[in-house]
mmCIF file of C-alpha atoms and ligand atoms in Angstrom:
data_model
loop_
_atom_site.group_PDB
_atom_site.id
_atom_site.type_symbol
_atom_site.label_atom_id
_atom_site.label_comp_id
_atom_site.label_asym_id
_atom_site.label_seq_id
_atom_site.Cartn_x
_atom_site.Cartn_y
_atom_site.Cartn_z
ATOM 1 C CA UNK A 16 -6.587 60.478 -1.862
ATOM 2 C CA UNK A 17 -5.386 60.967 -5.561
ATOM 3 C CA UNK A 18 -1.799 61.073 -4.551
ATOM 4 C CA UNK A 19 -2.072 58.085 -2.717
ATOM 5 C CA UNK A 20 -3.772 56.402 -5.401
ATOM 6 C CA UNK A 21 -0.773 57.753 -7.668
ATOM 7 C CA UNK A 22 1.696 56.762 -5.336
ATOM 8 C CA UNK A 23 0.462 53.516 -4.800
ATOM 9 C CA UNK A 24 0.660 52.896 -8.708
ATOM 10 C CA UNK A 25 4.097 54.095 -8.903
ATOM 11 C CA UNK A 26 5.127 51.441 -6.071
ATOM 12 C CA UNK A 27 3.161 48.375 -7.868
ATOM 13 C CA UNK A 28 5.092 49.469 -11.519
ATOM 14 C CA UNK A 29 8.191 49.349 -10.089
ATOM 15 C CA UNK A 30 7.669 46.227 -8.004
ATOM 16 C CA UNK A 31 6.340 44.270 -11.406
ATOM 17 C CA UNK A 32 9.853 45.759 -13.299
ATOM 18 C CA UNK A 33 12.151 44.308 -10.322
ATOM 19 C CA UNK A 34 10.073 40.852 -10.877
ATOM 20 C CA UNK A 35 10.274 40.738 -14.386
ATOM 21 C CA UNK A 36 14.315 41.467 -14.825
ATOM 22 C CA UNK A 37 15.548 39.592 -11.647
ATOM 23 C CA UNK A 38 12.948 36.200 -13.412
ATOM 24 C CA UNK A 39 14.723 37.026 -16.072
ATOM 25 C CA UNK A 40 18.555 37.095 -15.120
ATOM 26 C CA UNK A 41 17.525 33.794 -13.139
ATOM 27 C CA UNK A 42 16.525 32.373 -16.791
ATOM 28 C CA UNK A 43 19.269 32.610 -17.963
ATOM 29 C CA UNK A 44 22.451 32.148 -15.389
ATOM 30 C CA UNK A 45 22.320 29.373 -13.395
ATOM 31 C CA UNK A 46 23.568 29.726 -9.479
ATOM 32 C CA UNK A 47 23.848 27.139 -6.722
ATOM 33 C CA UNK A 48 24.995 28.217 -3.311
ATOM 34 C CA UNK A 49 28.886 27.869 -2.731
ATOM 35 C CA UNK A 50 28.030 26.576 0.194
ATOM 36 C CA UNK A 51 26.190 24.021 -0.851
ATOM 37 C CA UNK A 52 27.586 20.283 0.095
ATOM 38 C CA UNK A 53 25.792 19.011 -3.227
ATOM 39 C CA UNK A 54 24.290 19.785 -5.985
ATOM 40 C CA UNK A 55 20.566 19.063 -5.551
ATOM 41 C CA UNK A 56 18.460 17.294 -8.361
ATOM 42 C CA UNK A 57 14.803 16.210 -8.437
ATOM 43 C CA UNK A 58 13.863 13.675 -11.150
ATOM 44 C CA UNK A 59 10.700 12.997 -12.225
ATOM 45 C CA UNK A 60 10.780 9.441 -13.830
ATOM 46 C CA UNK A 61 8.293 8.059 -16.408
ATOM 47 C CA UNK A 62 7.684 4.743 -13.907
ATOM 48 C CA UNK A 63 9.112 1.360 -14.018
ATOM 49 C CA UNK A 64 7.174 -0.066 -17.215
ATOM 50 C CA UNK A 65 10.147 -1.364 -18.978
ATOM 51 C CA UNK A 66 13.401 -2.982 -19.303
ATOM 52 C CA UNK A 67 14.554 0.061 -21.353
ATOM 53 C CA UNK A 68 13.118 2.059 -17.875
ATOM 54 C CA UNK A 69 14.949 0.703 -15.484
ATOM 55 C CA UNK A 70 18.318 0.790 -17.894
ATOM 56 C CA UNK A 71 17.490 4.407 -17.636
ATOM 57 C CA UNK A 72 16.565 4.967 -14.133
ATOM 58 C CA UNK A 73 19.645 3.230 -12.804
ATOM 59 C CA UNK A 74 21.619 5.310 -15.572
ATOM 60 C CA UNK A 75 20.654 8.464 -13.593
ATOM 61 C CA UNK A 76 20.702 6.919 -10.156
ATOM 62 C CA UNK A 77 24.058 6.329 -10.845
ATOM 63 C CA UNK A 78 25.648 9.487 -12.641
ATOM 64 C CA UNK A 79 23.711 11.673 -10.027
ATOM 65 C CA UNK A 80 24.768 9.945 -7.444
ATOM 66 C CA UNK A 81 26.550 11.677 -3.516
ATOM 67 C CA UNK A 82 29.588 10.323 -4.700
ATOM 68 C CA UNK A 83 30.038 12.613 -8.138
ATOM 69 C CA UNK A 84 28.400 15.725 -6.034
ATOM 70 C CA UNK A 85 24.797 15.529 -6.581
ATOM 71 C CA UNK A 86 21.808 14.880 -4.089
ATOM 72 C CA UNK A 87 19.075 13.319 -6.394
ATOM 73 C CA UNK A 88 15.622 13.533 -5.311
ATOM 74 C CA UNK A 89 14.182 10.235 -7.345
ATOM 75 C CA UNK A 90 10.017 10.180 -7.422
ATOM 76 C CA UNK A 91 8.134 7.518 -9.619
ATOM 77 C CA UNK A 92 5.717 8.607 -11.959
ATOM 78 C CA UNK A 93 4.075 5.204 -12.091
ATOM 79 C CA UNK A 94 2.644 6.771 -15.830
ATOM 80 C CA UNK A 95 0.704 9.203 -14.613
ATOM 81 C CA UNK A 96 1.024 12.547 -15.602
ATOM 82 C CA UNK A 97 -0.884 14.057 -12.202
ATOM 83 C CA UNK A 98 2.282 12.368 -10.048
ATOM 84 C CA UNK A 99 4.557 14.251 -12.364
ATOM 85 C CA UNK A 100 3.164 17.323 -12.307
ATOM 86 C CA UNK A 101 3.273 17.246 -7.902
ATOM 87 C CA UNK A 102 6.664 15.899 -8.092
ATOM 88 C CA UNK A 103 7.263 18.890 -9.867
ATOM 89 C CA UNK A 104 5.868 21.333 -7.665
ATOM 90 C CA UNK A 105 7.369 19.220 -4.611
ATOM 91 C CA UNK A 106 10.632 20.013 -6.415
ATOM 92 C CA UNK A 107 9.701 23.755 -6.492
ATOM 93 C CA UNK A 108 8.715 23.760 -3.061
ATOM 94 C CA UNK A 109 12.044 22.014 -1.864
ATOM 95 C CA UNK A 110 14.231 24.695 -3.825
ATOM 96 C CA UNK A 111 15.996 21.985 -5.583
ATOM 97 C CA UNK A 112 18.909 23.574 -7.951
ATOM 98 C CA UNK A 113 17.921 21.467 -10.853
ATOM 99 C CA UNK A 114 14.415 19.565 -11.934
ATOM 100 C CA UNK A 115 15.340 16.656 -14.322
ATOM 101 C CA UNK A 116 11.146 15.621 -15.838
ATOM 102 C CA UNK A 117 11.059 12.427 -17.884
ATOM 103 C CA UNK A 118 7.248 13.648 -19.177
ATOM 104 C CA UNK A 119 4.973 10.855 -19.756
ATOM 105 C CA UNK A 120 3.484 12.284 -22.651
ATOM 106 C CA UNK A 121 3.955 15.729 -24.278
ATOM 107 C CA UNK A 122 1.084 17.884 -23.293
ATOM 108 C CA UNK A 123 -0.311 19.114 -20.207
ATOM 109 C CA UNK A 124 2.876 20.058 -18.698
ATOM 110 C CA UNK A 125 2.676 23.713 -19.297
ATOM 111 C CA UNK A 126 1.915 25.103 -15.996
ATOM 112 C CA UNK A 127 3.963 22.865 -13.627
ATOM 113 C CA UNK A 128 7.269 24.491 -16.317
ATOM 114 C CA UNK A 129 6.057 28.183 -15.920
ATOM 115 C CA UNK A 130 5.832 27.334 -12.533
ATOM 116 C CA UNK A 131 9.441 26.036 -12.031
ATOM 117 C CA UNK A 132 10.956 29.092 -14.196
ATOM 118 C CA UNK A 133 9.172 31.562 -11.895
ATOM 119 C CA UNK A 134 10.566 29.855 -9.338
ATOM 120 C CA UNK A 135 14.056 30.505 -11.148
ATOM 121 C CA UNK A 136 14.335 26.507 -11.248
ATOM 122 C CA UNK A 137 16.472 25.160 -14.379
ATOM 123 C CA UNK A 138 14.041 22.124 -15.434
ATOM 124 C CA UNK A 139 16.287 19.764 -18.127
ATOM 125 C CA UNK A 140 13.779 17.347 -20.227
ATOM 126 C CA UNK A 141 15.201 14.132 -20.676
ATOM 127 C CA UNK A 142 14.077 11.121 -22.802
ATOM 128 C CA UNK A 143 10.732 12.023 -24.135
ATOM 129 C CA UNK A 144 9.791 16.012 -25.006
ATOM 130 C CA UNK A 145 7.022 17.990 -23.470
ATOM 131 C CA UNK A 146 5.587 20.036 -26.574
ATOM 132 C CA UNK A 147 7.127 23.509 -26.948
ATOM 133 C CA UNK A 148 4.688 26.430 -26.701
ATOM 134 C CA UNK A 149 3.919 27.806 -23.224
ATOM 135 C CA UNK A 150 6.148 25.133 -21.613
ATOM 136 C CA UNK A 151 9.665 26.498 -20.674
ATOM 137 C CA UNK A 152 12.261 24.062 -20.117
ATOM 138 C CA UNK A 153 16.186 24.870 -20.342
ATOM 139 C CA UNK A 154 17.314 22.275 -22.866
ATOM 140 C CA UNK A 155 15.998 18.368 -23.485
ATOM 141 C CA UNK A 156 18.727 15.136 -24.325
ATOM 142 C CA UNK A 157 16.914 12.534 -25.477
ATOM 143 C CA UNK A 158 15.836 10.170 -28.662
ATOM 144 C CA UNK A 159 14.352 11.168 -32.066
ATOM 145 C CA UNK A 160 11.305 8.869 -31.984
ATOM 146 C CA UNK A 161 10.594 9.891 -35.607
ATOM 147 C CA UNK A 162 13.726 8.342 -37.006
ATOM 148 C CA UNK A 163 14.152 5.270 -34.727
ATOM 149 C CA UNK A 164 10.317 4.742 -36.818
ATOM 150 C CA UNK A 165 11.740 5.865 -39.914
ATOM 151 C CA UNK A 166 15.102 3.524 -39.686
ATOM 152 C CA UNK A 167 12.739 0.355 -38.665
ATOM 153 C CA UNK A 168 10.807 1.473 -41.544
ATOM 154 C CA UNK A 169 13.516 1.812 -44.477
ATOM 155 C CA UNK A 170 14.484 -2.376 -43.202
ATOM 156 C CA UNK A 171 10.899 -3.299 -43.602
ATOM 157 C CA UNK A 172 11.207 -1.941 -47.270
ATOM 158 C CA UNK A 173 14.530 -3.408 -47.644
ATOM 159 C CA UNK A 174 14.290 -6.528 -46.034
ATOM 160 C CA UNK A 175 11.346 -7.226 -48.443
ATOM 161 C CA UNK A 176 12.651 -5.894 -51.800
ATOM 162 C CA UNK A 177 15.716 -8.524 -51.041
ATOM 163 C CA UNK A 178 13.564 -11.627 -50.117
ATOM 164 C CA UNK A 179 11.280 -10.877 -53.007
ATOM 165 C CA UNK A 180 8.218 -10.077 -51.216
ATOM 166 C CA UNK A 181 5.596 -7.710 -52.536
ATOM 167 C CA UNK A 182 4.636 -5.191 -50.593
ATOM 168 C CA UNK A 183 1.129 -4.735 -51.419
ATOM 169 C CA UNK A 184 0.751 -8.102 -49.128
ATOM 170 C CA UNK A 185 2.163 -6.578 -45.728
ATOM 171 C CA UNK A 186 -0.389 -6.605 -43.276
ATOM 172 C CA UNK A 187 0.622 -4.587 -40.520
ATOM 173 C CA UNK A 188 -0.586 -4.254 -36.850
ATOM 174 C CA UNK A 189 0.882 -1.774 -34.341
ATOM 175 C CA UNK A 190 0.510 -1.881 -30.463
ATOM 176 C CA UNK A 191 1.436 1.392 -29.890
ATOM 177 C CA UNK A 192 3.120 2.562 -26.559
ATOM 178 C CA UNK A 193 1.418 5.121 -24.289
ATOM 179 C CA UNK A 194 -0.829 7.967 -26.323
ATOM 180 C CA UNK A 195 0.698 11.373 -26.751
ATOM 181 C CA UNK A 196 4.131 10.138 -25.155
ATOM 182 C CA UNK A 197 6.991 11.326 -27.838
ATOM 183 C CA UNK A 198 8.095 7.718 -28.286
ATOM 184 C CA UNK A 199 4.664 6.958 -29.214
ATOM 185 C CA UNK A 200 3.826 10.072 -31.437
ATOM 186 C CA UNK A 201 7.070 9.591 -33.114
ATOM 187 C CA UNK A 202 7.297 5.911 -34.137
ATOM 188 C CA UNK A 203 4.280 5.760 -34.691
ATOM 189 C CA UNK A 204 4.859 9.042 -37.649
ATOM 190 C CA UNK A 205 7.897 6.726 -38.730
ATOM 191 C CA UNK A 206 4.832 3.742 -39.358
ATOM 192 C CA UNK A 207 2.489 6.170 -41.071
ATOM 193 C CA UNK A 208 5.517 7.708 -43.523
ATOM 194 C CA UNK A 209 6.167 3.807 -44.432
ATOM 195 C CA UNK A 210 2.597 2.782 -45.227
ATOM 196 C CA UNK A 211 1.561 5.953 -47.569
ATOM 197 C CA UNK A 212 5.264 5.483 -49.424
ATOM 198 C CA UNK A 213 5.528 1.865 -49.727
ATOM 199 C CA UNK A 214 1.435 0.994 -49.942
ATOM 200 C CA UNK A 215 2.028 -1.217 -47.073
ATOM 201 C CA UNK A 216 -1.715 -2.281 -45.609
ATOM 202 C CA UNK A 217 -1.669 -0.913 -41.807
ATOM 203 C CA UNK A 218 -4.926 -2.992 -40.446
ATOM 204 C CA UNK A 219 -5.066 -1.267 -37.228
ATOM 205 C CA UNK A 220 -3.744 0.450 -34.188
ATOM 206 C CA UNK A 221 -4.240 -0.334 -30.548
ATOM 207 C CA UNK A 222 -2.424 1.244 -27.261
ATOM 208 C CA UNK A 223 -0.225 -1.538 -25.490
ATOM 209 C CA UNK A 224 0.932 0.963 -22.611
ATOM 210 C CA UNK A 225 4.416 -0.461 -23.169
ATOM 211 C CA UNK A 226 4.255 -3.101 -20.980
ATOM 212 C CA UNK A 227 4.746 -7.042 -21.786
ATOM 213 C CA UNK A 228 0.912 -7.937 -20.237
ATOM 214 C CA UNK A 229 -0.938 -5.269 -22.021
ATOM 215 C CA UNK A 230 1.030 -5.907 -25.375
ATOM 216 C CA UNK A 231 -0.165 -9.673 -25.522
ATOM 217 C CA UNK A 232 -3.770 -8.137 -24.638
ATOM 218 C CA UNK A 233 -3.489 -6.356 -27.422
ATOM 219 C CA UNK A 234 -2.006 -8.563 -29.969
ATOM 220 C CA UNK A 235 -4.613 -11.395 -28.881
ATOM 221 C CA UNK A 236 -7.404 -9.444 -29.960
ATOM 222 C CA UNK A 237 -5.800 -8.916 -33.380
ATOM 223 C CA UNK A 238 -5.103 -11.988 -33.829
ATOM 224 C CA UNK A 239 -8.923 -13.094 -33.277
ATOM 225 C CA UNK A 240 -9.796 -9.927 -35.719
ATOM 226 C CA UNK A 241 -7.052 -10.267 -38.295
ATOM 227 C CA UNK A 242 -6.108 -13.379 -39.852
ATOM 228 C CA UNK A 243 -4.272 -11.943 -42.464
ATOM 229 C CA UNK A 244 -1.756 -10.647 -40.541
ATOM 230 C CA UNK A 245 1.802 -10.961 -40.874
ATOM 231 C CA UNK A 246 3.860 -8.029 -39.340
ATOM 232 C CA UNK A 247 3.650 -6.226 -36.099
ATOM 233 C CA UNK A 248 5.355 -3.367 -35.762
ATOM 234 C CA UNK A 249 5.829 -3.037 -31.430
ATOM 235 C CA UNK A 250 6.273 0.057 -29.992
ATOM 236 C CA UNK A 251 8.671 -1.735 -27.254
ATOM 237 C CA UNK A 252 10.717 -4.592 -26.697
ATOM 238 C CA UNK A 253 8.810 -5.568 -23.849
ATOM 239 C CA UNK A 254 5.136 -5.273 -25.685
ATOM 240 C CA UNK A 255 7.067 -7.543 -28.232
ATOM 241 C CA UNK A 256 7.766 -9.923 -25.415
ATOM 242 C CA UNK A 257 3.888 -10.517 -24.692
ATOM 243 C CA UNK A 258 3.251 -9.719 -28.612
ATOM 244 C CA UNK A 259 5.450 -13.194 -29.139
ATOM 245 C CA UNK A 260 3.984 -15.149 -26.110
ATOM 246 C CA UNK A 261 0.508 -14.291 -27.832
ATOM 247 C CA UNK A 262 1.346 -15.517 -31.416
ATOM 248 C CA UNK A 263 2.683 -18.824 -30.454
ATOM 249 C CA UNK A 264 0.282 -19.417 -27.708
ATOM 250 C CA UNK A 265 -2.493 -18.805 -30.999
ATOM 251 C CA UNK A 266 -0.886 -21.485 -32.589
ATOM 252 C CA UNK A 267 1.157 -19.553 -35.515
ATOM 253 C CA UNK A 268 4.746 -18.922 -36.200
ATOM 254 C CA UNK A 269 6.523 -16.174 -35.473
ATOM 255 C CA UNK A 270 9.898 -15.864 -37.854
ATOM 256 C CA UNK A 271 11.010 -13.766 -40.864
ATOM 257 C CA UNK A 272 9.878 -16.319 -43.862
ATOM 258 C CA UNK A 273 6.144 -14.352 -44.545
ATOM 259 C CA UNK A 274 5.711 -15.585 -47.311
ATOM 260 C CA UNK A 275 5.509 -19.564 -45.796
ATOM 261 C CA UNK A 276 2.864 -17.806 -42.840
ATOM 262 C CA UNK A 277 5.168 -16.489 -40.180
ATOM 263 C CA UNK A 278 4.391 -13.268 -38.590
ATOM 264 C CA UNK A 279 7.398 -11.116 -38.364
ATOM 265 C CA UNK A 280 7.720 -8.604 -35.157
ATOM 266 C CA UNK A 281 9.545 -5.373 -35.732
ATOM 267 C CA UNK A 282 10.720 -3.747 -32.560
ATOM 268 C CA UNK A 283 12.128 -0.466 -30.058
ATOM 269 C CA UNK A 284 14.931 -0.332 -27.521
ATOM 270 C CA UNK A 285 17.365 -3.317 -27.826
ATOM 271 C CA UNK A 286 18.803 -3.305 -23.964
ATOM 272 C CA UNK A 287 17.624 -6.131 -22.671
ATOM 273 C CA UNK A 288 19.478 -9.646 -23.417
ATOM 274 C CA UNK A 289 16.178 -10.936 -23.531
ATOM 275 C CA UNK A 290 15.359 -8.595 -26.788
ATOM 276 C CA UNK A 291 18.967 -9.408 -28.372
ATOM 277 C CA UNK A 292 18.502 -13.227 -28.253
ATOM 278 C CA UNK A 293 15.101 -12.621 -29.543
ATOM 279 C CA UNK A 294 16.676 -11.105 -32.917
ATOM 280 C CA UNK A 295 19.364 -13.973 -32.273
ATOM 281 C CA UNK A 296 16.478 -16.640 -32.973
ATOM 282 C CA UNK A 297 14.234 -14.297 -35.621
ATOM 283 C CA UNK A 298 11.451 -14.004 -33.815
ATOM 284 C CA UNK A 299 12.390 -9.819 -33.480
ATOM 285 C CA UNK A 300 13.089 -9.564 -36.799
ATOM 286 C CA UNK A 301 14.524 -5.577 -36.056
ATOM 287 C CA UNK A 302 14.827 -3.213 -33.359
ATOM 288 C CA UNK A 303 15.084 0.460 -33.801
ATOM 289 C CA UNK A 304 17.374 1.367 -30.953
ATOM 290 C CA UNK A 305 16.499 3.674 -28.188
ATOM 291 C CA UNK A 306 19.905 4.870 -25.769
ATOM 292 C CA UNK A 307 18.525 4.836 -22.360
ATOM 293 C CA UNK A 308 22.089 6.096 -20.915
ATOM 294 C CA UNK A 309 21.165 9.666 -20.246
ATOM 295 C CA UNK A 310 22.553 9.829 -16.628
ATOM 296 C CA UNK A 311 26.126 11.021 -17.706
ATOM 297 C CA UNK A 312 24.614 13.255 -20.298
ATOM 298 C CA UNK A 313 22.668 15.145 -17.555
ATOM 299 C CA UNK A 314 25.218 15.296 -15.265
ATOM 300 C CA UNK A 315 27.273 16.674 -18.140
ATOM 301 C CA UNK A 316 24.736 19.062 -18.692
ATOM 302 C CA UNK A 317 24.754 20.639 -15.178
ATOM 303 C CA UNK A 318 28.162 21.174 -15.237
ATOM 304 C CA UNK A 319 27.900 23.297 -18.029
ATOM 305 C CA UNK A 320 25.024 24.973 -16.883
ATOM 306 C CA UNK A 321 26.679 25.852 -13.275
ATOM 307 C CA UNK A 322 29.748 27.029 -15.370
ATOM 308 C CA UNK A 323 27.671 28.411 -17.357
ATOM 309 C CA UNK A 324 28.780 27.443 -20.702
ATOM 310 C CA UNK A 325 26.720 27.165 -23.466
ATOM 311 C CA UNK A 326 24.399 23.885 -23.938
ATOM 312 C CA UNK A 327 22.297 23.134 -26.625
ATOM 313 C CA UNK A 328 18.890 23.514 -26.250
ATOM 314 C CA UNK A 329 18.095 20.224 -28.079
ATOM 315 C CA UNK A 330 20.384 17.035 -28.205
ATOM 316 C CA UNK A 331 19.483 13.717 -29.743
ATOM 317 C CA UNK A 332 21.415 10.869 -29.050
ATOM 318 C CA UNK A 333 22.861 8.379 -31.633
ATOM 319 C CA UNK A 334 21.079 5.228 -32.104
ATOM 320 C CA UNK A 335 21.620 1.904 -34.068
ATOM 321 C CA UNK A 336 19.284 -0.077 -36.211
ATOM 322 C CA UNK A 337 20.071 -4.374 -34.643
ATOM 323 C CA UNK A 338 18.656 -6.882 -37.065
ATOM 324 C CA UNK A 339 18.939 -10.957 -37.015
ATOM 325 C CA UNK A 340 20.635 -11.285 -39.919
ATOM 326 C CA UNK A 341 22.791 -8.977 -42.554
ATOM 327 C CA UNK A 342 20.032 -9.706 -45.260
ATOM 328 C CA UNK A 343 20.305 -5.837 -45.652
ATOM 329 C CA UNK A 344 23.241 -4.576 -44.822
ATOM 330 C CA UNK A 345 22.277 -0.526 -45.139
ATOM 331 C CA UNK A 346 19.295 1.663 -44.869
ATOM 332 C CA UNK A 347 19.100 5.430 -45.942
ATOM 333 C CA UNK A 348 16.895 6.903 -43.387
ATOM 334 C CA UNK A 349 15.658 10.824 -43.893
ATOM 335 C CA UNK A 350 19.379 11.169 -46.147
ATOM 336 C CA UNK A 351 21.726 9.697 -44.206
ATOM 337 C CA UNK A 352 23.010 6.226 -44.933
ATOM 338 C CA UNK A 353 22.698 4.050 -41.466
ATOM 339 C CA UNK A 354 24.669 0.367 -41.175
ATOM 340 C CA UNK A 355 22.478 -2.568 -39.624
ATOM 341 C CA UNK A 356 24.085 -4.324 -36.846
ATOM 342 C CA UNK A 357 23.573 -7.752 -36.852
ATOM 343 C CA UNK A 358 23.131 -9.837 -34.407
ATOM 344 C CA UNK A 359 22.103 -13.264 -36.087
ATOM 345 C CA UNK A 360 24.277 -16.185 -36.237
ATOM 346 C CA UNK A 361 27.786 -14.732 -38.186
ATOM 347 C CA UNK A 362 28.549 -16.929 -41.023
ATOM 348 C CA UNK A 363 32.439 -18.591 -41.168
ATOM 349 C CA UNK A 364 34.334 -16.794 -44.238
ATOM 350 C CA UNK A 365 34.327 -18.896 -47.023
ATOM 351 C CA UNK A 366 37.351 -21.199 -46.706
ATOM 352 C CA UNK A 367 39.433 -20.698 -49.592
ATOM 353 C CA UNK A 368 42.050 -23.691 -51.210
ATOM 354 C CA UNK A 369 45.254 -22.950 -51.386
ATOM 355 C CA UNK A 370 45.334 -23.986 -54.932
ATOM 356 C CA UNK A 371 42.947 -20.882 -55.506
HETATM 357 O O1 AHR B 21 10.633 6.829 -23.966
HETATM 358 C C1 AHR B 21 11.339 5.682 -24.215
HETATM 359 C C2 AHR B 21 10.381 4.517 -24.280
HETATM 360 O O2 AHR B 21 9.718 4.408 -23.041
HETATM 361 C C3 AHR B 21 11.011 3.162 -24.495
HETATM 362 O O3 AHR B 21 10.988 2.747 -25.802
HETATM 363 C C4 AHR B 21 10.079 2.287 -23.737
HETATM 364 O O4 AHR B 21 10.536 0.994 -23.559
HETATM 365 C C5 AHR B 21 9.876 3.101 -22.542
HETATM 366 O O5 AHR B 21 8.939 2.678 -21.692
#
């Protein structure tokens, strides 16, 4: 009985080494069958909530597509985590080569990652981050939320030291995009760095989902609570859209000239043409942009993984600040010096006489 007992033991311990190297060695080298036709991808998308969404889904549709070797295996969040997390195990239970997860928001994703590395699965996080600790993920491309906030921020500041406002009379609302999503948790640090350093007034905060019908929900109800209100700072271009319909619809101007009653939106994303002519006319006074091109980036990335070269675990993209007119021309955001595009109407160069 003892030696079977023993023996038994000695079979379990070496069964629980073999499954801990070989989960190991599949952590770190990436194989896909030679003879596999394509390269097999399932991507977990956010949803469909935005313009700066669909930029991003049709971005990866596109770079993942038969034609440059890939089979992508799309499912639609719709913005809730749950879907995710079974897309995820879906995935798993496919065998995909690659998961691709565009987390809605940044916790609760622990278990569906330790689940796809047991399952030897690379998982690449794309857009937003999941948070680190317990959740194992191969490497993440995406946005830093913090300084799109910060940048939008810094041209607040700027944009009223130059007009000659003081900034003890900003009133700010935000309509914050969905709760615990990076994009959220990130701009909406960028907001709370600018209020304690400037002594801006931040009246309140209220989640807009970051979609154009809850944002003008939203922004209704401060308008009935606030009166004194005269910036919004929008999580989204698209919230902005139904922040603007909401303002004029309330009777009030929305513009850049606060100081004769206008409300001035600040913004995110800058895709659509919609958002651009929007800064065009003032009533986005600046977007922080957010790069929704991450197809080629991924596809980039699994390459290098499959040849296994080295990839970095975290990549941030490089984003631009757009604002209607070139009232400030720079902003230094966290150190580094950052030009404003502008997209207002570009004055003629001052004709000069040729007598000059
Ligand atoms: O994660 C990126 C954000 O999500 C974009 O700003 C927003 O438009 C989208 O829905």
């Amino acid at each position: 009985m003892k030696v079977t007992a023993k023996l038994t033991k000695i079979v379990i311990c070496i069964l629980m080494i073999f499954c801990l190297t070989s989960c190991n060695k599949r952590d770190q080298a990436v194989s896909v069958p030679a003879d596999n036709k394509y390269i097999t991808v399932g991507f977990s998308q956010v949803g469909a909530e935005s313009d700066w969404r669909r930029a991003n889904t049709e971005s990866m549709k596109s770079a993942l597509s038969r034609e440059n070797g890939f089979e992508l295996i799309y499912m639609d969040g719709q913005q809730k985590q749950t879907k995710q997390i079974m897309s995820v195990r879906t995935f798993i239970q496919q065998g995909v080569d690659f998961i691709v997860l565009a987390p809605v928001r940044e916790d609760g994703f622990s278990t569906a990652l330790q689940e796809a590395k047991a399952a030897g699965i690379p998982v690449i996080i794309v857009d937003r981050m999941v948070e680190t600790e317990n959740s194992p993920f191969t490497c993440f491309v995406g946005s830093d939320f913090r300084l799109e906030g910060v940048k939008v921020v810094e041209w607040l500041h700027a944009y009223a030291e130059a007009e000659g406002i003081d900034e003890g009379t900003l009133n700010i609302v935000n309509v914050q995009g969905t709760v615990g999503s990076s994009a959220q948790l990130g701009r909406g640090d960028g907001l709370l760095y600018g209020v304690e350093k400037y002594n801006w007034n931040l009246l309140d905060q209220q989640v807009g989902d970051y979609t154009q019908t809850k944002g003008k929900e939203v922004m209704e109800a401060f308008l009935n609570t606030y009166p004194e209100l005269n910036v919004v700072y929008c999580e989204n271009d698209n919230m902005a859209f139904g922040v603007i319909e909401a303002i004029e619809e309330s009777g009030r101007k929305v513009g850049t000239d606060i100081k004769s009653g206008d409300i001035l939106v600040l913004s995110f994303d800058g895709v659509s043409e919609t958002a651009k002519n929007l800064v065009k006319e003032g009533k986005i006074a600046c977007i922080g942009e957010c790069n929704p091109h991450h197809g080629p980036r991924v596809s980039a990335i699994i390459t290098s993984l499959i040849e296994n070269r080295n990839v970095e675990k975290l990549s941030y993209v490089d984003e631009s600040v757009f604002a209607f007119s070139d009232i400030v021309k720079k902003i230094n955001a966290d150190g580094q010096v950052y030009d404003i595009v502008n997209l207002g109407e570009q004055k003629a160069p001052e004709q000069t006489s040729e007598n000059e």
